Structures are given as C-alpha cells and as structure tokens.
Short mmCIF file of C-alpha atoms in Angstrom, two decimals:
data_model
loop_
_atom_site.label_atom_id
_atom_site.label_comp_id
_atom_site.label_asym_id
_atom_site.label_seq_id
_atom_site.Cartn_x
_atom_site.Cartn_y
_atom_site.Cartn_z
CA MET A 1 -19.57 9.72 9.47
CA LYS A 2 -16.82 7.33 9.19
CA SER A 3 -18.48 4.24 10.89
CA SER A 4 -21.59 4.94 8.96
CA LEU A 5 -19.56 5.44 5.92
CA LEU A 6 -17.39 1.80 6.55
CA GLY A 7 -21.10 0.17 7.19
CA ALA A 8 -22.39 1.41 3.85
CA LEU A 9 -19.44 -0.19 2.38
CA ALA A 10 -20.23 -3.46 3.96
CA LEU A 11 -23.19 -3.76 3.15
CA LEU A 12 -22.20 -3.08 -0.47
CA SER A 13 -19.55 -5.74 -0.47
CA MET A 14 -22.07 -8.53 1.32
CA SER A 15 -25.18 -8.05 -0.47
CA SER A 16 -23.76 -10.10 -3.60
CA PHE A 17 -23.10 -12.85 -1.65
CA SER A 18 -25.68 -15.79 -1.10
CA ALA A 19 -27.06 -15.83 2.65
CA PHE A 20 -27.54 -19.60 2.84
CA ALA A 21 -24.11 -20.77 1.50
CA ASP A 22 -22.13 -22.90 3.63
CA THR A 23 -18.69 -21.15 3.89
CA SER A 24 -16.98 -22.25 6.98
CA ALA A 25 -14.72 -25.03 5.22
CA ASN A 26 -13.37 -22.49 3.07
CA PRO A 27 -10.06 -21.09 3.68
CA ILE A 28 -9.49 -17.25 4.61
CA ALA A 29 -6.13 -15.50 4.56
CA ILE A 30 -4.99 -12.11 4.84
CA ALA A 31 -1.56 -10.41 4.25
CA ILE A 32 -0.66 -6.80 4.79
CA HIS A 33 2.79 -4.75 4.47
CA GLY A 34 3.98 -1.34 5.80
CA GLY A 35 6.67 -0.68 3.26
CA ALA A 36 10.09 -1.98 1.98
CA GLY A 37 13.48 -0.36 1.86
CA THR A 38 16.64 -0.11 3.80
CA ILE A 39 15.26 -1.47 7.41
CA GLU A 40 18.18 -2.32 9.41
CA LYS A 41 17.59 -3.64 13.18
CA ALA A 42 20.43 -1.59 14.29
CA ARG A 43 18.32 1.36 13.50
CA PHE A 44 15.82 0.28 15.70
CA THR A 45 15.69 0.82 19.83
CA PRO A 46 13.98 -2.54 21.57
CA GLU A 47 10.62 -0.07 22.39
CA GLN A 48 10.56 1.14 18.70
CA GLU A 49 10.61 -2.67 17.42
CA LYS A 50 8.15 -3.53 19.90
CA ALA A 51 5.73 -0.62 18.48
CA TYR A 52 6.10 -1.37 15.00
CA ARG A 53 5.16 -5.31 15.57
CA ALA A 54 1.95 -4.31 17.60
CA LYS A 55 0.36 -1.95 14.86
CA LEU A 56 1.51 -4.65 12.39
CA SER A 57 -0.05 -7.32 14.28
CA GLU A 58 -3.13 -4.99 15.25
CA ALA A 59 -3.76 -4.23 11.45
CA VAL A 60 -3.25 -7.96 10.54
CA GLU A 61 -5.97 -8.81 13.53
CA ALA A 62 -8.22 -6.21 12.31
CA GLY A 63 -8.91 -7.67 8.88
CA TYR A 64 -8.91 -11.10 9.45
CA ALA A 65 -11.47 -10.71 12.07
CA VAL A 66 -13.81 -9.52 9.37
CA LEU A 67 -12.75 -12.77 7.48
CA ASP A 68 -13.19 -14.82 10.69
CA GLN A 69 -16.95 -13.60 10.89
CA GLY A 70 -17.39 -13.82 7.09
CA GLY A 71 -16.84 -10.71 5.95
CA ALA A 72 -15.60 -9.96 2.84
CA SER A 73 -12.23 -9.65 1.24
CA LEU A 74 -12.86 -5.95 0.52
CA ASP A 75 -14.17 -5.21 4.03
CA ALA A 76 -10.99 -7.03 5.34
CA ILE A 77 -8.32 -5.12 3.57
CA ASN A 78 -10.02 -1.73 4.24
CA ALA A 79 -10.13 -2.13 8.06
CA ALA A 80 -6.07 -3.39 7.77
CA ILE A 81 -5.24 -0.68 5.76
CA ASN A 82 -7.20 1.93 7.96
CA VAL A 83 -5.20 0.95 10.94
CA LEU A 84 -1.86 1.61 8.95
CA GLU A 85 -3.23 4.78 7.71
CA ASN A 86 -4.07 6.08 11.26
CA SER A 87 -0.45 5.46 12.47
CA PRO A 88 2.46 7.41 11.97
CA TYR A 89 4.80 4.68 11.83
CA PHE A 90 4.02 4.50 8.21
CA ASN A 91 4.29 6.46 4.79
CA ALA A 92 0.06 6.92 4.44
CA GLY A 93 -2.13 8.63 6.08
CA LYS A 94 -1.00 10.17 9.14
CA GLY A 95 2.25 9.00 8.80
CA ALA A 96 2.50 10.59 4.90
CA VAL A 97 5.71 12.22 3.78
CA TYR A 98 5.94 15.79 2.65
CA THR A 99 6.29 16.92 -0.67
CA TYR A 100 9.18 19.54 -1.62
CA GLU A 101 6.89 22.19 -1.05
CA GLY A 102 5.91 21.04 2.21
CA GLU A 103 2.42 19.46 2.05
CA HIS A 104 0.96 15.98 1.78
CA GLU A 105 0.09 14.48 -1.63
CA LEU A 106 -1.93 11.07 -0.76
CA ASP A 107 -2.22 8.14 -3.51
CA SER A 108 -4.64 4.99 -3.04
CA SER A 109 -6.32 2.18 -4.68
CA ILE A 110 -8.01 -1.07 -4.25
CA MET A 111 -9.34 -3.49 -6.76
CA ASP A 112 -12.22 -6.58 -6.15
CA GLY A 113 -10.92 -9.88 -7.68
CA ARG A 114 -14.05 -11.18 -8.28
CA THR A 115 -15.50 -8.47 -10.87
CA ARG A 116 -12.06 -7.12 -11.65
CA GLU A 117 -13.95 -3.64 -10.56
CA ALA A 118 -11.38 -0.77 -9.04
CA GLY A 119 -11.06 2.34 -7.48
CA ALA A 120 -8.01 4.65 -7.11
CA VAL A 121 -7.24 8.02 -6.42
CA ALA A 122 -3.87 10.16 -6.48
CA GLY A 123 -2.73 13.33 -5.13
CA VAL A 124 -5.50 14.22 -2.59
CA LYS A 125 -4.31 16.44 0.23
CA HIS A 126 -7.45 16.27 2.42
CA ILE A 127 -8.94 12.65 2.47
CA GLU A 128 -8.38 11.03 6.05
CA ASN A 129 -8.43 7.71 4.81
CA PRO A 130 -7.44 7.65 1.16
CA ILE A 131 -8.09 3.71 0.94
CA ASP A 132 -12.11 4.89 1.74
CA LEU A 133 -12.44 7.46 -1.22
CA ALA A 134 -10.56 4.67 -3.64
CA ARG A 135 -13.34 2.39 -2.52
CA LEU A 136 -16.07 4.58 -3.16
CA VAL A 137 -14.62 5.58 -6.59
CA MET A 138 -14.73 1.66 -7.34
CA THR A 139 -18.50 1.53 -6.21
CA ASN A 140 -20.21 5.01 -6.62
CA SER A 141 -18.17 6.28 -9.46
CA VAL A 142 -18.38 5.57 -13.54
CA HIS A 143 -14.68 5.95 -13.12
CA VAL A 144 -11.33 3.85 -12.04
CA MET A 145 -8.77 6.73 -11.27
CA LEU A 146 -9.72 10.40 -9.76
CA SER A 147 -7.24 12.79 -8.70
CA GLY A 148 -6.52 16.05 -6.89
CA ALA A 149 -9.40 18.65 -6.41
CA GLY A 150 -11.94 16.45 -8.54
CA ALA A 151 -11.47 13.34 -6.48
CA GLU A 152 -11.89 15.49 -3.04
CA GLU A 153 -15.12 17.09 -5.07
CA PHE A 154 -16.50 13.72 -5.48
CA ALA A 155 -15.35 12.93 -1.73
CA GLN A 156 -17.65 15.61 -0.63
CA GLN A 157 -20.50 14.36 -2.96
CA GLN A 158 -20.00 11.13 -1.09
CA GLY A 159 -20.33 12.48 2.28
CA MET A 160 -16.91 12.31 3.40
CA LYS A 161 -15.35 15.33 5.29
CA LEU A 162 -12.29 16.89 3.94
CA VAL A 163 -9.43 17.52 6.53
CA GLU A 164 -6.70 19.76 7.18
CA ASN A 165 -3.58 18.89 5.43
CA SER A 166 -1.49 19.55 8.71
CA LEU A 167 -3.43 16.35 10.09
CA PHE A 168 -0.89 14.19 8.16
CA ASP A 169 2.21 16.08 9.67
CA THR A 170 4.40 14.15 11.73
CA GLU A 171 7.82 15.43 13.32
CA ASN A 172 10.48 12.41 11.67
CA ARG A 173 9.05 12.81 8.31
CA TYR A 174 9.68 16.57 8.62
CA LYS A 175 12.94 16.08 9.88
CA ALA A 176 13.31 13.71 6.41
CA LEU A 177 12.23 16.44 4.35
CA LEU A 178 14.77 19.04 5.49
CA LYS A 179 17.74 16.37 5.31
CA ALA A 180 16.27 15.59 1.46
CA LYS A 181 16.27 19.24 0.57
CA GLU A 182 19.65 19.78 1.80
CA LYS A 183 21.07 16.91 -0.18
CA LEU A 184 19.45 18.54 -3.26
CA ASP A 185 20.99 21.48 -2.39
CA LYS A 186 24.78 20.45 -1.90
CA ALA A 187 24.11 18.45 -5.04
CA LYS A 188 22.76 21.65 -7.00
CA PRO A 189 26.44 23.16 -7.84
CA ALA A 190 27.33 19.81 -9.91
CA THR A 191 24.20 19.87 -11.80
CA LYS A 192 20.89 21.34 -12.25
CA ASP A 193 19.21 18.76 -13.78
CA TYR A 194 16.46 18.12 -11.49
CA GLN A 195 16.11 14.52 -12.66
CA ALA A 196 20.10 13.57 -11.71
CA LEU A 197 19.17 15.38 -8.54
CA HIS A 198 16.60 13.44 -7.64
CA GLN A 199 18.03 10.08 -8.37
CA ALA A 200 21.01 11.17 -6.28
CA LEU A 201 18.72 10.86 -3.22
CA PRO A 202 18.89 7.80 -1.26
CA THR A 203 16.36 4.99 -1.99
CA SER A 204 14.93 5.50 1.39
CA TYR A 205 13.64 8.86 0.66
CA LYS A 206 11.59 6.88 -2.56
CA MET A 207 9.97 3.96 -0.70
CA GLY A 208 7.10 3.42 1.75
CA THR A 209 3.38 2.32 1.03
CA VAL A 210 0.74 0.38 3.18
CA GLY A 211 -1.17 -2.67 1.88
CA ALA A 212 -3.43 -5.42 2.24
CA VAL A 213 -4.53 -8.79 0.23
CA ALA A 214 -7.21 -10.62 1.36
CA LEU A 215 -9.16 -13.96 0.54
CA ASP A 216 -12.40 -14.34 2.22
CA SER A 217 -14.70 -17.40 2.77
CA HIS A 218 -16.71 -16.82 -0.39
CA GLY A 219 -13.72 -17.25 -2.51
CA ASN A 220 -13.11 -14.09 -3.39
CA ILE A 221 -9.77 -11.93 -3.23
CA ALA A 222 -9.23 -8.09 -3.10
CA ALA A 223 -6.00 -6.27 -2.90
CA GLY A 224 -5.72 -2.55 -1.93
CA THR A 225 -2.62 -0.16 -1.46
CA SER A 226 -2.43 3.06 0.17
CA THR A 227 0.70 6.00 0.50
CA GLY A 228 2.00 9.26 0.89
CA GLY A 229 4.57 8.77 -2.29
CA MET A 230 8.33 10.00 -1.88
CA THR A 231 10.05 12.62 -0.09
CA ALA A 232 10.44 15.61 -1.62
CA LYS A 233 8.40 14.75 -4.65
CA ARG A 234 7.32 17.58 -7.09
CA PHE A 235 5.34 18.47 -9.82
CA GLY A 236 2.29 16.56 -8.60
CA ARG A 237 4.36 13.28 -9.21
CA ILE A 238 2.01 10.34 -8.87
CA GLY A 239 3.43 6.79 -7.73
CA ASP A 240 2.72 2.93 -8.76
CA SER A 241 0.40 2.56 -5.53
CA PRO A 242 -2.95 3.82 -7.44
CA VAL A 243 -1.90 2.40 -10.92
CA ILE A 244 -4.46 -0.65 -11.49
CA GLY A 245 -1.85 -3.65 -12.52
CA ALA A 246 1.13 -1.72 -11.20
CA GLY A 247 0.70 -1.16 -7.66
CA THR A 248 -2.44 -3.13 -7.27
CA PHE A 249 -4.18 -6.04 -8.58
CA ALA A 250 -6.42 -8.80 -7.96
CA ASP A 251 -8.35 -11.18 -9.89
CA ASN A 252 -10.15 -14.56 -8.23
CA ALA A 253 -8.25 -16.37 -11.69
CA SER A 254 -5.11 -15.76 -10.35
CA CYS A 255 -4.12 -13.75 -7.51
CA ALA A 256 -4.03 -10.60 -5.45
CA VAL A 257 -0.96 -8.17 -5.16
CA SER A 258 -0.48 -5.34 -3.06
CA ALA A 259 3.31 -3.67 -3.92
CA THR A 260 5.69 -1.35 -1.97
CA GLY A 261 8.82 -0.01 -3.48
CA HIS A 262 10.18 2.89 -5.77
CA GLY A 263 7.29 3.10 -7.95
CA GLU A 264 8.54 4.18 -10.78
CA TYR A 265 9.85 0.99 -11.85
CA PHE A 266 7.10 -0.94 -10.74
CA ILE A 267 4.90 1.37 -13.15
CA ARG A 268 7.66 0.32 -16.14
CA TYR A 269 7.55 -2.97 -14.98
CA GLN A 270 3.69 -3.50 -14.06
CA VAL A 271 4.53 -5.66 -11.33
CA ALA A 272 1.57 -6.56 -9.90
CA SER A 273 -0.55 -7.37 -12.68
CA ASP A 274 2.58 -9.59 -14.15
CA ILE A 275 2.79 -11.49 -11.33
CA CYS A 276 -0.48 -12.46 -11.58
CA ALA A 277 -0.57 -13.18 -15.20
CA ARG A 278 2.59 -15.64 -14.73
CA VAL A 279 0.03 -17.21 -12.15
CA GLN A 280 -2.83 -17.49 -14.45
CA TYR A 281 -1.49 -18.12 -17.91
CA GLN A 282 1.82 -20.09 -16.91
CA GLY A 283 0.52 -21.92 -14.04
CA LYS A 284 2.91 -20.87 -11.51
CA SER A 285 2.79 -20.69 -7.74
CA ILE A 286 2.45 -17.48 -6.27
CA GLU A 287 5.78 -17.91 -4.82
CA GLN A 288 7.47 -18.72 -8.04
CA ALA A 289 5.78 -15.89 -9.94
CA GLY A 290 6.30 -13.37 -7.03
CA ASN A 291 10.29 -14.22 -7.17
CA GLU A 292 10.68 -14.04 -10.70
CA VAL A 293 9.38 -10.35 -10.81
CA ILE A 294 10.70 -9.16 -7.39
CA PHE A 295 14.21 -10.58 -8.63
CA GLY A 296 13.92 -10.13 -12.27
CA PRO A 297 14.55 -7.46 -14.71
CA MET A 298 12.86 -4.83 -12.94
CA PHE A 299 15.57 -5.70 -10.04
CA GLU A 300 18.44 -5.88 -12.47
CA ALA A 301 17.40 -2.39 -13.86
CA GLY A 302 17.62 -0.72 -10.23
CA GLY A 303 13.93 -1.07 -8.98
CA THR A 304 13.87 -2.09 -5.15
CA GLY A 305 10.91 -2.80 -3.46
CA GLY A 306 8.69 -5.87 -2.53
CA VAL A 307 5.03 -7.24 -2.52
CA ILE A 308 2.47 -9.26 -0.76
CA ILE A 309 0.44 -11.92 -2.88
CA VAL A 310 -2.60 -14.26 -2.02
CA ASP A 311 -4.20 -16.36 -3.88
CA ALA A 312 -7.76 -18.62 -4.20
CA LYS A 313 -6.71 -21.59 -2.53
CA GLY A 314 -5.36 -19.14 0.90
CA ASN A 315 -1.61 -19.22 -0.29
CA ILE A 316 0.70 -16.42 0.59
CA SER A 317 3.84 -15.02 -0.47
CA MET A 318 5.77 -11.83 0.44
CA PRO A 319 9.06 -11.69 -1.44
CA PHE A 320 11.32 -8.33 -1.24
CA ASN A 321 14.47 -7.55 -2.78
CA THR A 322 15.69 -4.99 0.58
CA GLU A 323 16.97 -5.36 3.56
CA GLY A 324 13.70 -5.27 5.41
CA MET A 325 9.99 -5.05 4.75
CA TYR A 326 7.21 -4.11 7.41
CA ARG A 327 4.92 -7.21 6.76
CA ALA A 328 2.11 -9.62 8.68
CA SER A 329 -0.07 -12.18 7.52
CA LYS A 330 -3.03 -14.77 8.79
CA SER A 331 -5.01 -17.51 7.86
CA SER A 332 -7.24 -20.21 8.66
CA ASN A 333 -4.48 -22.53 7.93
CA THR A 334 -1.36 -20.54 9.66
CA PRO A 335 -0.92 -18.36 12.92
CA THR A 336 -0.19 -14.78 12.89
CA TYR A 337 2.97 -14.06 11.52
CA VAL A 338 4.64 -10.27 11.81
CA ALA A 339 7.92 -9.63 10.80
CA ILE A 340 10.10 -6.76 9.77
CA PHE A 341 13.64 -7.90 8.71
CA LYS A 342 15.00 -10.02 6.18
CA ASP A 343 16.04 -13.26 8.19
CA GLU A 344 12.92 -13.94 9.70
#
C-alpha cells in the first residue's frame, strides 16, 4: 500500500514537468533536520552518536537520490522525512513523544514552492507517516489543514491504512513522560496554574521535530516538517510544524524553510515565512535572513530552535540558537554534510 501511494504521489509531481527539458546542468540540493535543543556531546556514547549520524546520512541520501535521478523536490523531501519518521531516534512517527494522557498526537505539513500549494495535518493518532497524509491533503483535498478524526477519515478515503497508536511507543520517550509528569506534580503545591507549571519544564521537553527542504533540477523548491509535538502536551495542543508560515514555508521566488524548536514562539513570530520574506523583498541571502530571525526578537523573547533553508540557486543555510541541531545536507556543489553539535 505504502509503495503504491508514494508511486502515485511521484506521478503527480512529475506530471507537470516537460519530458524534453535538459536539466542536467541545473543545481540540486537538499537539507534535513532531526530537531534542535540541548544536544550535548557528553550525553552521547560513541555508539549512540554513530547511530544518529548514520540515520541522518540515510535520510539525506534518500532525498538526494531522488533529486539526482531528476525527481521532484516534493518527492525528495517526502523520502527523507519518511526515513526520519520511521526511526525511533527522532520526535516524529515512531519516535514521537507522549502526551500528558500517554498517547501520541502527530502533526505535519508540506509546501510546494512552485505553486505555493500546501497541505497539513494536526493531532492525528493513527497515521504511520503523517507527511504522506499532509501531501495527500495538498494534492487531493480542497483544504490546507485537516485535524484529528476528520484528517484520519480523509486518510481512509484516500486508501491509507490506520495503525494502532502504540506503534509509536518507545521506552525512552515514555521515561521522558514520566519525568515530565513528576516535575509537574512537584511544582503543583507552588502553583495550580497549568501555564506556569508547563513553562517550568526544561526546554528539552518542548522541542523536537524532523524536516526537509530541497531544490530539484527543474528549479522548484519544497519544504516539509513532521513532529510528535512536546512531551506531556495537553488539550489538543498544536505547535508550529503544521502551521504554514510558522514551521514550514516554500516559494520559488525566495526559499524553502523547515523549522524546529519551541513551537509557540515560531508561531508567534511566523519564522518560516519571515525568513522567506526577507529574502524576497529585502534581497537578503538565506544565511543573513535566517540569522536575523533565529537570533532576533524571537530569541530575545525566549524562543529557541533552528531552521534549514534552501534557495533557488542551491544555497543551503542551517542556523540554530541551541546547543545543537541534528542536521545534514548535500548538493550538486557540496558533499554530504552530517552534524549534531554547535561546533561542527
């Protein structure tokens, strides 16, 4: 089912391209991220670090292979994000964090820089690869964002199989939930204000996302993002990942952005679209625009995280204001780059 679905999506993407265009000399590029936050080298064993780097390399190479064969940027980011969603190392799909109630609620979005069409899903519990459903929302729905049970009803209509929520369970994420609830319980005698209690949690409980941006040989860019949200989230909380303009944005006229960080700040400061607007209307490079936003008013207000950016020339930038960010990139002009920590 999944292979046939991705095959159909690939046909949709490729149908708009001329079969006679010579694209061999055009640049291609892809960048991915697996989340930003308090990622310190001392917390990794050599084996763990090697495993994370291998999975990041696998994801970026999967996406680049699509581009290298003349495939569409949408297919490239879809392939890369699927690898990350299927890995227990990252907060998306099978590695998703737990809600306060002990479940998983997943968010995702995707955007086509050629048409500015977009699709997003929020709060889904039974979708193995949320990025696939976000893409179907973009191509087969009259809407941009679907949520919860309605999104899953649409998924079934499109031939997607629902899975048990327990598919996303991992021991490390469950331990993190227990620690978060313990911290919340200890803080209760001091305040009964949920907002104050949750703000008291360490930043690491509020971050974690995967994403990809790409430029294909036809000159089209795309962006996608997928996440399990924040540990111990409640009340159907939705972060920036499915919000077009906040966690995801792509426009051939400027750039493609996928964000990761404390979502509430990325929503309030419309991080992804702000970066692209600075590129398009102020003529700034993606490096300059990204640094201005990631280290600007949002950061000063307490917003932490990072972004990956690619422009129509194949330039890549990956700024972040945290201790580390799982990231990787590759282009027709640059070799495979995989990094985790700030000083790489």
